[in-house]
Amino acid sequence: MNGSPRPDPTLRTNYERVLERIREACRRSGRDPGSVRLLAVSKTFEPERVLALASLGQRAFGENYLQEALQKIEACRDGRSSGVDERREPAARPSVPSLEWHFIGPIQSNKTRPIAAHFDWVHSIDREKIAARLGEQRPDGMAPLDCCVQVNVSGETSKSGCAPGEAIAVARAIVEQPRLRLRGVMAIPEPSDDESLQRRRFASARATLDLIRADLTARAPGAAGMLDTLSMGMSADLESAIAEGATIVRIGSALFGSRPPKP
Ligand SMILES: *Cc1c(COP(=O)(O)O)cnc(C)c1O
């Protein structure tokens, strides 16, 4: 990669459209547009595309596949500093701010160490063992790792995420770790054209967050202080998710275009 990211008119248009969809969905449900954050899901897309979106103002990026993510995080760090003359005044350097990386994919327990070392957030914690390992492996000197419990709100049809009845145990396992910070719940409902079904599934993610909050508050007053996150809603259903209280929407194809089929 050389120099600053090239402007990309389609990416700019997509970005503006997605931000407008978020604002419009907030307006319709009487929510403050500042209460919903956009997580740009960059899996399968090149680091150049990440840097191009970053140059438009996007900071938070989500990745699913560890190897790909680690290479991209590294490449984006290099890309930000390439062509920069360190002797120049900071103001003369390209103004791409540092990025925030969110891990949102399935987690194998032998892959927790690099996740703990290279990410700012993990959305996809679905068992106690993963919480314990991430907490033990978060390196000294880094900020606490922001964490969500991934909950399966589609029942039998989906295998990702813990059952709603297990969410409290996973949440407690996160709270026990001083290097982890429990932020909320993440859900990926099965795709559906039935809007009321989507709404019910998102509502059940919100209900799980409420249960976790009640449990933590009962155990230690103030323990639920940072519990502010409902990570739900993707390109096809962000409006329903926002109507049910999403605070982070995870958007890939509506920003970057369609992805090649999975290998
Ligand atoms: C791929 C992915 C997304 C983004 O999906 P789009 O439909 O492309 O917006 C969001 N969340 C997770 C967990 C994903 O794997």
Short mmCIF file of C-alpha atoms and ligand atoms in Angstrom, two decimals:
data_model
loop_
_atom_site.label_atom_id
_atom_site.label_comp_id
_atom_site.label_asym_id
_atom_site.label_seq_id
_atom_site.Cartn_x
_atom_site.Cartn_y
_atom_site.Cartn_z
CA MET A 1 0.00 0.00 0.00
CA ASN A 2 1.27 3.42 -0.92
CA GLY A 3 0.23 6.79 0.38
CA SER A 4 -3.21 7.72 1.56
CA PRO A 5 -6.28 5.66 0.63
CA ARG A 6 -7.84 6.43 -2.74
CA PRO A 7 -11.28 8.00 -2.70
CA ASP A 8 -14.00 5.54 -3.71
CA PRO A 9 -17.28 7.13 -4.81
CA THR A 10 -19.36 3.96 -4.33
CA LEU A 11 -18.03 3.42 -0.84
CA ARG A 12 -18.81 7.01 0.07
CA THR A 13 -22.36 6.70 -1.28
CA ASN A 14 -22.90 3.39 0.55
CA TYR A 15 -21.54 4.85 3.79
CA GLU A 16 -23.81 7.87 3.58
CA ARG A 17 -26.81 5.63 2.81
CA VAL A 18 -26.16 3.37 5.77
CA LEU A 19 -25.73 6.33 8.13
CA GLU A 20 -28.99 7.74 6.76
CA ARG A 21 -30.80 4.40 7.31
CA ILE A 22 -29.59 4.40 10.92
CA ARG A 23 -30.74 8.00 11.47
CA GLU A 24 -34.11 7.30 9.86
CA ALA A 25 -34.67 4.12 11.93
CA CYS A 26 -33.81 6.07 15.09
CA ARG A 27 -36.17 8.87 14.13
CA ARG A 28 -39.02 6.40 13.60
CA SER A 29 -38.58 4.79 16.98
CA GLY A 30 -38.00 8.08 18.76
CA ARG A 31 -34.39 7.27 19.57
CA ASP A 32 -31.35 9.55 19.64
CA PRO A 33 -29.30 8.80 16.47
CA GLY A 34 -26.20 9.05 18.65
CA SER A 35 -27.35 5.97 20.58
CA VAL A 36 -26.57 3.58 17.69
CA ARG A 37 -23.01 2.89 16.57
CA LEU A 38 -22.06 1.54 13.17
CA LEU A 39 -19.68 -1.42 13.15
CA ALA A 40 -18.32 -1.88 9.61
CA VAL A 41 -17.92 -5.61 8.94
CA SER A 42 -14.88 -5.90 6.69
CA LYS A 43 -14.46 -9.69 6.50
CA THR A 44 -13.24 -10.80 3.04
CA PHE A 45 -12.44 -7.20 2.05
CA GLU A 46 -8.94 -5.84 1.51
CA PRO A 47 -7.18 -3.53 3.97
CA GLU A 48 -7.32 -0.78 1.33
CA ARG A 49 -11.11 -0.79 1.61
CA VAL A 50 -10.90 -0.51 5.39
CA LEU A 51 -8.55 2.45 5.11
CA ALA A 52 -10.75 4.07 2.47
CA LEU A 53 -13.77 3.85 4.80
CA ALA A 54 -11.63 5.03 7.72
CA SER A 55 -10.68 8.10 5.70
CA LEU A 56 -14.42 8.91 5.48
CA GLY A 57 -14.64 8.86 9.26
CA GLN A 58 -15.47 5.23 10.18
CA ARG A 59 -13.48 3.93 13.17
CA ALA A 60 -14.93 0.57 14.26
CA PHE A 61 -14.40 -2.54 12.11
CA GLY A 62 -15.62 -6.10 12.64
CA GLU A 63 -13.89 -9.31 11.56
CA ASN A 64 -14.94 -13.00 11.70
CA TYR A 65 -11.91 -14.99 10.64
CA LEU A 66 -8.86 -14.77 12.88
CA GLN A 67 -6.01 -15.26 10.39
CA GLU A 68 -7.50 -12.83 7.92
CA ALA A 69 -8.17 -10.34 10.70
CA LEU A 70 -4.65 -10.42 12.12
CA GLN A 71 -3.13 -9.76 8.68
CA LYS A 72 -5.59 -6.95 8.05
CA ILE A 73 -5.00 -5.27 11.40
CA GLU A 74 -1.27 -5.33 10.70
CA ALA A 75 -1.67 -4.08 7.12
CA CYS A 76 -3.92 -1.24 8.23
CA ARG A 77 -1.41 -0.16 10.85
CA ASP A 78 1.34 -0.10 8.21
CA GLY A 79 -0.95 1.57 5.70
CA ARG A 80 -1.63 4.39 8.09
CA SER A 81 2.06 5.14 8.53
CA SER A 82 3.31 4.42 5.00
CA GLY A 83 4.49 7.49 3.17
CA VAL A 84 4.57 9.40 6.40
CA ASP A 85 7.64 11.44 7.10
CA GLU A 86 8.10 11.19 10.86
CA ARG A 87 10.05 14.44 10.89
CA ARG A 88 7.06 16.40 9.69
CA GLU A 89 4.70 18.06 12.10
CA PRO A 90 1.92 15.69 13.22
CA ALA A 91 -0.60 18.01 11.56
CA ALA A 92 0.94 17.33 8.16
CA ARG A 93 0.46 13.57 8.42
CA PRO A 94 -2.51 11.78 6.86
CA SER A 95 -5.39 12.14 9.24
CA VAL A 96 -6.58 8.53 9.52
CA PRO A 97 -7.24 7.97 13.23
CA SER A 98 -6.45 4.71 14.97
CA LEU A 99 -9.02 2.01 14.30
CA GLU A 100 -11.05 -0.08 16.73
CA TRP A 101 -11.24 -3.82 15.98
CA HIS A 102 -14.16 -6.05 16.99
CA PHE A 103 -14.04 -9.85 16.79
CA ILE A 104 -17.50 -11.14 15.83
CA GLY A 105 -16.87 -14.69 14.58
CA PRO A 106 -17.05 -18.14 16.19
CA ILE A 107 -14.23 -18.66 18.72
CA GLN A 108 -12.27 -21.90 19.06
CA SER A 109 -10.71 -22.17 22.49
CA ASN A 110 -7.19 -22.60 21.08
CA LYS A 111 -7.51 -19.22 19.30
CA THR A 112 -8.31 -17.02 22.28
CA ARG A 113 -4.76 -15.73 22.89
CA PRO A 114 -4.36 -13.72 19.67
CA ILE A 115 -7.93 -12.49 20.00
CA ALA A 116 -7.19 -11.21 23.51
CA ALA A 117 -4.02 -9.50 22.29
CA HIS A 118 -5.24 -7.82 19.08
CA PHE A 119 -8.86 -6.79 19.52
CA ASP A 120 -10.70 -4.05 21.40
CA TRP A 121 -14.02 -5.90 21.53
CA VAL A 122 -15.25 -9.50 21.32
CA HIS A 123 -18.97 -9.93 20.54
CA SER A 124 -19.12 -13.71 20.22
CA ILE A 125 -18.51 -15.19 23.68
CA ASP A 126 -20.88 -18.12 24.04
CA ARG A 127 -19.31 -20.22 26.79
CA GLU A 128 -17.70 -19.74 30.19
CA LYS A 129 -14.44 -21.35 29.13
CA ILE A 130 -13.90 -18.76 26.40
CA ALA A 131 -14.49 -15.94 28.89
CA ALA A 132 -11.97 -17.41 31.32
CA ARG A 133 -9.31 -17.86 28.65
CA LEU A 134 -9.75 -14.37 27.19
CA GLY A 135 -9.55 -12.89 30.70
CA GLU A 136 -6.37 -14.77 31.55
CA GLN A 137 -4.77 -13.99 28.19
CA ARG A 138 -5.59 -10.27 27.89
CA PRO A 139 -2.07 -8.77 28.03
CA ASP A 140 -0.94 -6.49 30.87
CA GLY A 141 -1.11 -2.84 30.06
CA MET A 142 -3.96 -3.08 27.56
CA ALA A 143 -7.37 -1.58 28.29
CA PRO A 144 -9.97 -4.11 29.44
CA LEU A 145 -11.41 -6.14 26.57
CA ASP A 146 -15.01 -5.12 25.90
CA CYS A 147 -17.20 -8.23 25.70
CA CYS A 148 -20.66 -9.35 24.70
CA VAL A 149 -22.42 -12.64 25.37
CA GLN A 150 -23.62 -14.11 22.08
CA VAL A 151 -27.15 -15.44 22.51
CA ASN A 152 -28.97 -17.77 20.14
CA VAL A 153 -32.41 -16.25 19.64
CA SER A 154 -33.45 -18.51 16.76
CA GLY A 155 -33.78 -21.74 18.72
CA GLU A 156 -33.20 -25.01 16.89
CA THR A 157 -32.49 -23.35 13.55
CA SER A 158 -29.18 -21.84 14.63
CA LYS A 159 -26.18 -23.21 16.46
CA SER A 160 -24.29 -19.99 17.09
CA GLY A 161 -24.54 -18.44 20.52
CA CYS A 162 -25.55 -19.86 23.88
CA ALA A 163 -29.14 -20.65 24.78
CA PRO A 164 -30.87 -17.71 26.52
CA GLY A 165 -30.96 -19.81 29.71
CA GLU A 166 -27.15 -20.06 29.72
CA ALA A 167 -26.51 -16.38 29.15
CA ILE A 168 -26.37 -15.45 32.84
CA ALA A 169 -23.68 -18.03 33.54
CA VAL A 170 -21.58 -16.76 30.63
CA ALA A 171 -22.13 -13.15 31.76
CA ARG A 172 -20.99 -14.01 35.30
CA ALA A 173 -17.87 -15.69 33.90
CA ILE A 174 -17.02 -12.46 32.02
CA VAL A 175 -17.63 -10.25 35.06
CA GLU A 176 -15.31 -12.45 37.15
CA GLN A 177 -12.38 -11.52 34.91
CA PRO A 178 -10.78 -8.19 35.83
CA ARG A 179 -9.35 -7.77 32.33
CA LEU A 180 -12.72 -8.19 30.66
CA ARG A 181 -15.55 -5.68 30.69
CA LEU A 182 -19.04 -7.02 30.08
CA ARG A 183 -20.86 -4.63 27.73
CA GLY A 184 -23.97 -6.57 26.71
CA VAL A 185 -25.47 -9.09 24.36
CA MET A 186 -24.94 -9.94 20.70
CA ALA A 187 -27.38 -11.87 18.50
CA ILE A 188 -27.51 -13.06 14.89
CA PRO A 189 -31.07 -14.19 14.20
CA GLU A 190 -31.55 -16.45 11.21
CA PRO A 191 -32.42 -14.35 8.15
CA SER A 192 -36.16 -14.02 7.64
CA ASP A 193 -38.51 -11.97 5.47
CA ASP A 194 -41.05 -11.99 8.25
CA GLU A 195 -40.54 -8.65 9.94
CA SER A 196 -42.59 -9.46 13.01
CA LEU A 197 -40.59 -12.65 13.55
CA GLN A 198 -37.35 -10.64 13.25
CA ARG A 199 -38.68 -8.13 15.74
CA ARG A 200 -39.55 -10.91 18.22
CA ARG A 201 -36.08 -12.38 17.95
CA PHE A 202 -34.41 -9.01 18.50
CA ALA A 203 -36.78 -8.39 21.41
CA SER A 204 -35.68 -11.67 22.95
CA ALA A 205 -32.02 -10.55 22.77
CA ARG A 206 -33.06 -7.38 24.61
CA ALA A 207 -34.92 -9.45 27.21
CA THR A 208 -31.76 -11.50 27.76
CA LEU A 209 -29.79 -8.30 28.36
CA ASP A 210 -32.42 -7.24 30.91
CA LEU A 211 -32.11 -10.58 32.71
CA ILE A 212 -28.34 -10.27 32.87
CA ARG A 213 -28.64 -6.72 34.19
CA ALA A 214 -31.07 -7.82 36.91
CA ASP A 215 -28.82 -10.71 37.91
CA LEU A 216 -25.68 -8.57 38.17
CA THR A 217 -27.45 -5.79 40.03
CA ALA A 218 -28.84 -8.27 42.55
CA ARG A 219 -25.38 -9.70 43.19
CA ALA A 220 -23.50 -6.38 43.44
CA PRO A 221 -25.07 -2.93 43.19
CA GLY A 222 -23.39 -0.96 40.40
CA ALA A 223 -22.03 -4.11 38.71
CA ALA A 224 -24.22 -3.51 35.68
CA GLY A 225 -22.80 -0.02 35.08
CA MET A 226 -21.20 -0.69 31.72
CA LEU A 227 -23.97 -2.93 30.45
CA ASP A 228 -25.07 -0.69 27.59
CA THR A 229 -24.76 -2.79 24.43
CA LEU A 230 -27.16 -4.68 22.20
CA SER A 231 -25.15 -5.76 19.16
CA MET A 232 -27.74 -6.75 16.59
CA GLY A 233 -28.89 -5.89 13.08
CA MET A 234 -27.09 -6.42 9.77
CA SER A 235 -27.49 -5.02 6.24
CA ALA A 236 -30.90 -6.62 5.69
CA ASP A 237 -32.54 -5.96 9.05
CA LEU A 238 -30.93 -3.00 10.79
CA GLU A 239 -34.28 -1.15 10.95
CA SER A 240 -35.99 -3.94 12.95
CA ALA A 241 -32.96 -4.22 15.23
CA ILE A 242 -32.93 -0.49 15.96
CA ALA A 243 -36.67 -0.56 16.63
CA GLU A 244 -35.95 -3.21 19.30
CA GLY A 245 -33.09 -1.32 20.93
CA ALA A 246 -29.87 -2.17 19.04
CA THR A 247 -26.94 0.03 20.09
CA ILE A 248 -24.41 -1.47 17.64
CA VAL A 249 -25.41 -2.53 14.13
CA ARG A 250 -22.94 -4.74 12.27
CA ILE A 251 -23.01 -3.87 8.58
CA GLY A 252 -20.98 -5.53 5.82
CA SER A 253 -22.50 -5.83 2.35
CA ALA A 254 -24.47 -2.57 2.45
CA LEU A 255 -21.12 -0.80 2.84
CA PHE A 256 -18.59 -2.87 0.91
CA GLY A 257 -20.81 -4.69 -1.61
CA SER A 258 -21.54 -8.40 -1.84
CA ARG A 259 -18.98 -10.89 -0.64
CA PRO A 260 -17.62 -13.82 -2.60
CA PRO A 261 -19.25 -17.10 -1.47
CA LYS A 262 -17.51 -18.76 1.49
CA PRO A 263 -14.61 -21.00 0.46
C1 LIG B 1 -20.96 -11.02 8.03
C2 LIG B 1 -21.53 -10.60 9.33
C3 LIG B 1 -22.21 -9.37 9.46
C4 LIG B 1 -22.51 -8.45 8.30
O1 LIG B 1 -23.46 -9.00 7.46
P1 LIG B 1 -24.09 -8.17 6.21
O2 LIG B 1 -25.34 -8.89 5.92
O3 LIG B 1 -23.09 -8.23 5.12
O4 LIG B 1 -24.31 -6.78 6.68
C5 LIG B 1 -22.65 -9.02 10.72
N1 LIG B 1 -22.44 -9.80 11.80
C6 LIG B 1 -21.79 -10.97 11.72
C7 LIG B 1 -21.58 -11.79 12.93
C8 LIG B 1 -21.33 -11.41 10.48
O5 LIG B 1 -20.70 -12.59 10.40
#
